[in-house]
Tab-separated table of C-alpha atoms in Angstrom:
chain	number	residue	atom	x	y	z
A	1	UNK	CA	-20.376	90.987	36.354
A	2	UNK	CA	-20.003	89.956	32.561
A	3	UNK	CA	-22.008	86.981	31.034
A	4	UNK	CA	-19.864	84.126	31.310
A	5	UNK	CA	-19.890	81.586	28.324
A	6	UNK	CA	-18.228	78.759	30.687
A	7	UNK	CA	-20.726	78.742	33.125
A	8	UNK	CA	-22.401	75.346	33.446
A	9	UNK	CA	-26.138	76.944	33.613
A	10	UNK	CA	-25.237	79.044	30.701
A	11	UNK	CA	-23.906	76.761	29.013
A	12	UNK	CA	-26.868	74.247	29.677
A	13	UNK	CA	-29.374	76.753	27.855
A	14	UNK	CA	-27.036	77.997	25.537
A	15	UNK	CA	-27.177	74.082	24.191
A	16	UNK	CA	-31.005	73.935	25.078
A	17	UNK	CA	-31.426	77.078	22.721
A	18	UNK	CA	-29.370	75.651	19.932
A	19	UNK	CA	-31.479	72.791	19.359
A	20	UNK	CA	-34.607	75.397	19.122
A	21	UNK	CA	-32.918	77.176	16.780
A	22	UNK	CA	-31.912	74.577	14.304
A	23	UNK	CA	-35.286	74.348	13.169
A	24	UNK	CA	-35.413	77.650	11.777
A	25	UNK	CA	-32.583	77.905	9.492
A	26	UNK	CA	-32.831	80.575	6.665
A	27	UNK	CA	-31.698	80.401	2.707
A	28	UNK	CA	-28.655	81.819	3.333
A	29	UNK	CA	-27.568	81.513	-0.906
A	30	UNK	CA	-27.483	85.208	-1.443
A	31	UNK	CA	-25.586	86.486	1.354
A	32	UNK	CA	-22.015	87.710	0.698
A	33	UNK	CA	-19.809	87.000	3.739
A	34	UNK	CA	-17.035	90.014	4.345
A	35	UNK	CA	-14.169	88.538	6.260
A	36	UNK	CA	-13.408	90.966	9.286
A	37	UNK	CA	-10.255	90.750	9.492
A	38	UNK	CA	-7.979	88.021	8.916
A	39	UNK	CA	-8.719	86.309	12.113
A	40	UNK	CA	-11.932	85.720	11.028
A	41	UNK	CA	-11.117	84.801	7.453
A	42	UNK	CA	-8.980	82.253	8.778
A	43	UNK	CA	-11.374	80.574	11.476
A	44	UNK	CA	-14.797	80.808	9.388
A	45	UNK	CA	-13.345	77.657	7.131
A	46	UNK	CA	-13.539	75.426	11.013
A	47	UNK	CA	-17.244	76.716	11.786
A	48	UNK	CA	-19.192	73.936	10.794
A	49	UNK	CA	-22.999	73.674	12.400
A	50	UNK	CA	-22.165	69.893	12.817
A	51	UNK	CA	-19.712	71.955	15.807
A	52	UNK	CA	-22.042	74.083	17.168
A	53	UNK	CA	-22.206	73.717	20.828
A	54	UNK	CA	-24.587	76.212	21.773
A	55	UNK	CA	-25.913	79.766	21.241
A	56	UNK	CA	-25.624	81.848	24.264
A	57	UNK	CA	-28.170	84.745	23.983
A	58	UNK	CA	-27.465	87.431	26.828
A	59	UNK	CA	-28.114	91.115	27.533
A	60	UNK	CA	-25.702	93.938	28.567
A	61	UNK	CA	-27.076	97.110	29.274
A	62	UNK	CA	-29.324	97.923	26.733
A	63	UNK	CA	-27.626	95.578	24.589
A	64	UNK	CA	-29.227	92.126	23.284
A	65	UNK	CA	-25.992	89.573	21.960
A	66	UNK	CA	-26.311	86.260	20.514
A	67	UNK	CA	-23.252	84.048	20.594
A	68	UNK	CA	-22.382	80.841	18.541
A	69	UNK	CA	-19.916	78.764	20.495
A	70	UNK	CA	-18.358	75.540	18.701
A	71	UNK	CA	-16.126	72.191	20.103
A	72	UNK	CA	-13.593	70.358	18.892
A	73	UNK	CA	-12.032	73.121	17.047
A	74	UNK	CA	-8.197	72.898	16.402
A	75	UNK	CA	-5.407	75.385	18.713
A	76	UNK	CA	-5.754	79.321	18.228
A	77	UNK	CA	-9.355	78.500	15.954
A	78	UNK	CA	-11.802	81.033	17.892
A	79	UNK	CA	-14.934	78.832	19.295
A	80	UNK	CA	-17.184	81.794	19.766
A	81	UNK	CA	-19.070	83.647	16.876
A	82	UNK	CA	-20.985	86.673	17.753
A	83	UNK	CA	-23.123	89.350	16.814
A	84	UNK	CA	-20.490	92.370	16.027
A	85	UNK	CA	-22.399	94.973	18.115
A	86	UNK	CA	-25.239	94.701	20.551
A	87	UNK	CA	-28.346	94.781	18.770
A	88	UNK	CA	-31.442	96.726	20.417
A	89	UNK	CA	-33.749	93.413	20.747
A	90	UNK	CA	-34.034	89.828	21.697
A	91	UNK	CA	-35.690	89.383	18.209
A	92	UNK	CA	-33.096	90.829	16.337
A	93	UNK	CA	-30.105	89.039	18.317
A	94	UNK	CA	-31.738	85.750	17.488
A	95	UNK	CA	-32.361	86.607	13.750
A	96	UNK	CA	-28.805	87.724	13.289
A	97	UNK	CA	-27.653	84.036	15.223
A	98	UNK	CA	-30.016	81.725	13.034
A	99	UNK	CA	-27.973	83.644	9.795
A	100	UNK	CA	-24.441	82.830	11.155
A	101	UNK	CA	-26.029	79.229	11.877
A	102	UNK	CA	-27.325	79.013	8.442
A	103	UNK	CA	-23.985	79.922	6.925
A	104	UNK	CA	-22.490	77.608	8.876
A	105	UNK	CA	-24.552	74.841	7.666
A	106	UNK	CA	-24.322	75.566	4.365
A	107	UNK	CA	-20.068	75.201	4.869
A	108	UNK	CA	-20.945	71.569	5.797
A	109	UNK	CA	-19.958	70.176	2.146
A	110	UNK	CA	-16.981	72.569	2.107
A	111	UNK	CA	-14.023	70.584	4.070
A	112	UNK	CA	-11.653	72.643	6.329
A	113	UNK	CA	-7.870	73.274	5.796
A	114	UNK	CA	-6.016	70.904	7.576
A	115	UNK	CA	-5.025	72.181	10.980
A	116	UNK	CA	-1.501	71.244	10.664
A	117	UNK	CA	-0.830	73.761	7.504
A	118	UNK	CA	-3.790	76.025	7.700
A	119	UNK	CA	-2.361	79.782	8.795
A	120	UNK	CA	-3.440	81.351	11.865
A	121	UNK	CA	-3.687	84.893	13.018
A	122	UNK	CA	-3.040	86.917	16.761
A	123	UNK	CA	-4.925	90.279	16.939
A	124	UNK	CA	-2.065	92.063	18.777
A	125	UNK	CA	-3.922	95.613	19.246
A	126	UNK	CA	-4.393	97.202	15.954
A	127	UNK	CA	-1.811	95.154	14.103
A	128	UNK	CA	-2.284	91.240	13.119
A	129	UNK	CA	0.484	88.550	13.651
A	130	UNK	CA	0.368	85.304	11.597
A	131	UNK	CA	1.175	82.232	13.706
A	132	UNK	CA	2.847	78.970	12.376
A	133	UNK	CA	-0.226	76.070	13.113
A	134	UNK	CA	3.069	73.508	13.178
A	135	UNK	CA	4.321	75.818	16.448
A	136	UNK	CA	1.562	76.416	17.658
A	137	UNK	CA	0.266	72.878	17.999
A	138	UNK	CA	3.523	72.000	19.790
A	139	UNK	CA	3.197	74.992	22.018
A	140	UNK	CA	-0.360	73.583	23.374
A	141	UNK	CA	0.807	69.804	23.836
A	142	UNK	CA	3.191	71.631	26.632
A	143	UNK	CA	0.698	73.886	28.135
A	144	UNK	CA	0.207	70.736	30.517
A	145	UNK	CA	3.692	70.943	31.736
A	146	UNK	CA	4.826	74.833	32.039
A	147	UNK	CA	4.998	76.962	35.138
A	148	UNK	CA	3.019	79.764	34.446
A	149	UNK	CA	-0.584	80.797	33.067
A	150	UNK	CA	-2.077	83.018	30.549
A	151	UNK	CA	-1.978	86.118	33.306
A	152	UNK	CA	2.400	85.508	32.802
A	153	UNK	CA	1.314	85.933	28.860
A	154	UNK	CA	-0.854	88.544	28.897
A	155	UNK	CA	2.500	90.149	30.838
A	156	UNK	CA	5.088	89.439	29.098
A	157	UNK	CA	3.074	90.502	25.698
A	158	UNK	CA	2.687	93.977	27.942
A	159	UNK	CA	6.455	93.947	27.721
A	160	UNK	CA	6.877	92.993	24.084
A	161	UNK	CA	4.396	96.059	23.202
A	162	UNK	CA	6.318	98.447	25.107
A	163	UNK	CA	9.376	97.554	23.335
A	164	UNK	CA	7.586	97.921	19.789
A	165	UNK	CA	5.379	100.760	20.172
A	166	UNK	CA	6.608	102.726	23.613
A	167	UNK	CA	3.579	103.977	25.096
A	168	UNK	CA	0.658	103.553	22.370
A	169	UNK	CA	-0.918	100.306	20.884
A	170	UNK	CA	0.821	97.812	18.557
A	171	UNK	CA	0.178	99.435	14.969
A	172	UNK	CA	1.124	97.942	11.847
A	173	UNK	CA	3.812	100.547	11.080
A	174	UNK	CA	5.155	99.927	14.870
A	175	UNK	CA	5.514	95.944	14.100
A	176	UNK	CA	7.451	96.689	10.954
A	177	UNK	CA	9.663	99.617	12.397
A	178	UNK	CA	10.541	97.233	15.360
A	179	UNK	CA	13.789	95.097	15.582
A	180	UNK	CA	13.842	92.055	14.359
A	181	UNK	CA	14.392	90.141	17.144
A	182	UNK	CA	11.699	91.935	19.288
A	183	UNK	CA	9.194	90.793	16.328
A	184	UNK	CA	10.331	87.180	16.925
A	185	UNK	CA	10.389	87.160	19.989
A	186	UNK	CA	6.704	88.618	20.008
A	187	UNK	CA	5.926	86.206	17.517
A	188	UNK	CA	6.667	83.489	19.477
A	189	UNK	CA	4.737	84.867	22.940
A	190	UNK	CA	1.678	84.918	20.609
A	191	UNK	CA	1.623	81.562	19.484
A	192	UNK	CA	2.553	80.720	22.920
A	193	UNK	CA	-0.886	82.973	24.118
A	194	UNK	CA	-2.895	80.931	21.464
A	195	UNK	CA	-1.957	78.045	22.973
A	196	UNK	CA	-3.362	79.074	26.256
A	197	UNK	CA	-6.270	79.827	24.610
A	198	UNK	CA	-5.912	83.766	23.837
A	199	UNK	CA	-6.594	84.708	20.284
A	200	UNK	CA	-6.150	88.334	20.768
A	201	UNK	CA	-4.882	91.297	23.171
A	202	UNK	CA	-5.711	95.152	23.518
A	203	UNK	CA	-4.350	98.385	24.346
A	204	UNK	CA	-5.355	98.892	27.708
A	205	UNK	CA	-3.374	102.850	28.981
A	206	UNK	CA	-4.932	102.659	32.267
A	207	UNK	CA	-3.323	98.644	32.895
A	208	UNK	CA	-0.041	98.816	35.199
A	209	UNK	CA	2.629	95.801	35.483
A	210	UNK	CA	5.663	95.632	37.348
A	211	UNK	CA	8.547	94.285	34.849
A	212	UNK	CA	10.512	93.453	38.321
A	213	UNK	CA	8.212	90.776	39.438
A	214	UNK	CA	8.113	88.828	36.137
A	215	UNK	CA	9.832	85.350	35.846
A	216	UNK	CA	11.799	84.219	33.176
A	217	UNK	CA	9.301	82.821	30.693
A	218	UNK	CA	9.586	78.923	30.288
A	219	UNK	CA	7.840	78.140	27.263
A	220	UNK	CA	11.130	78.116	24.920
């Protein structure tokens, strides 16, 4: 079983180890940050160290990761930070954490776009789907009060991919090939997984769904 970031324990040491590390912040002036992708552009403006709740430092195999996880972030911001790959030791997981925290306190004097206005972005496969923050933010205020849970989005987004890329991954030359209500109606489903707390979704051949035992989706 996977390391899970929500478990109280972990979550215990992961604040424990946060406090260590805060004492051993780095000159960070030099280092040029390349945005990812433009998830991460768009989510690296909210990571503050004044949010940090915790690094969660974990091994997977032979793998050593080292995970920054925030609060009080606004809907569809991603709260966890991580080390791109596994690297080969504890040492090196923590060095590469204490960077990302020192970046992050050196944003402190740089305020954050407002979360009504400020863009956000679903990873839908290969292919990136900007999401209105005004939609969104209405989307989550009904979470509450809908009938069905992020396993009915993670469906129905099965759905929308088969209808915009048959039986491959969601490419940007599929999304702009597709019709335009499809892409809407995608659109829509993703701000409606962000809401729910999913900020991405991938390919997955082997999954299976059965299009027959879906509900109508209520989130309209």
């Amino acid at each position: 079983m996977g390391y899970k970031h929500s478990n109280p324990q972990n979550r215990a040491k992961a604040a424990s180890l946060l406090r260590q590390l805060k004492g051993q912040l780095v000159d960070v002036s030099s280092v040029q940050v390349e945005a990812r992708s433009n998830v991460f552009a768009a989510a690296e403006a909210y990571w503050h160290l004044s949010k940090a709740a915790g690094v969660h430092l974990y091994k997977v195999g032979e793998g050593w990761h080292a995970d920054l996880e925030f609060k009080g972030l606004p809907a569809g911001v991603p709260t966890i930070v991580g080390t791109p790959e596994p690297v080969a030791t504890r040492t090196e997981a923590i060095e590469s954490v204490v960077e990302m925290m020192s970046i992050c306190a050196q944003r402190e004097t740089v305020p954050p776009p407002n979360p009504a206005t400020g863009l956000r972005w679903f990873r839908f496969d290969e292919h990136e789907i900007p999401v209105d923050p005004g939609m969104l933010e209405s989307f989550a205020a009904r979470v509450p009060h809908v009938e069905f849970n992020a396993t009915h989005i993670r469906r129905e987004l099965d759905i929308l991919r088969a209808e915009i890329s048959g039986d491959g991954p969601v490419t940007a030359d599929a999304w702009s090939a597709a019709a335009f209500q499809t892409r809407y109606d995608a659109c829509r489903m993703c701000c409606a997984a962000m809401a729910f707390g999913i900020i991405q979704v991938s390919y997955d051949p082997s999954a299976e769904f059965d299009l027959a035992s879906l509900p109508a989706p209520g989130m309209q």
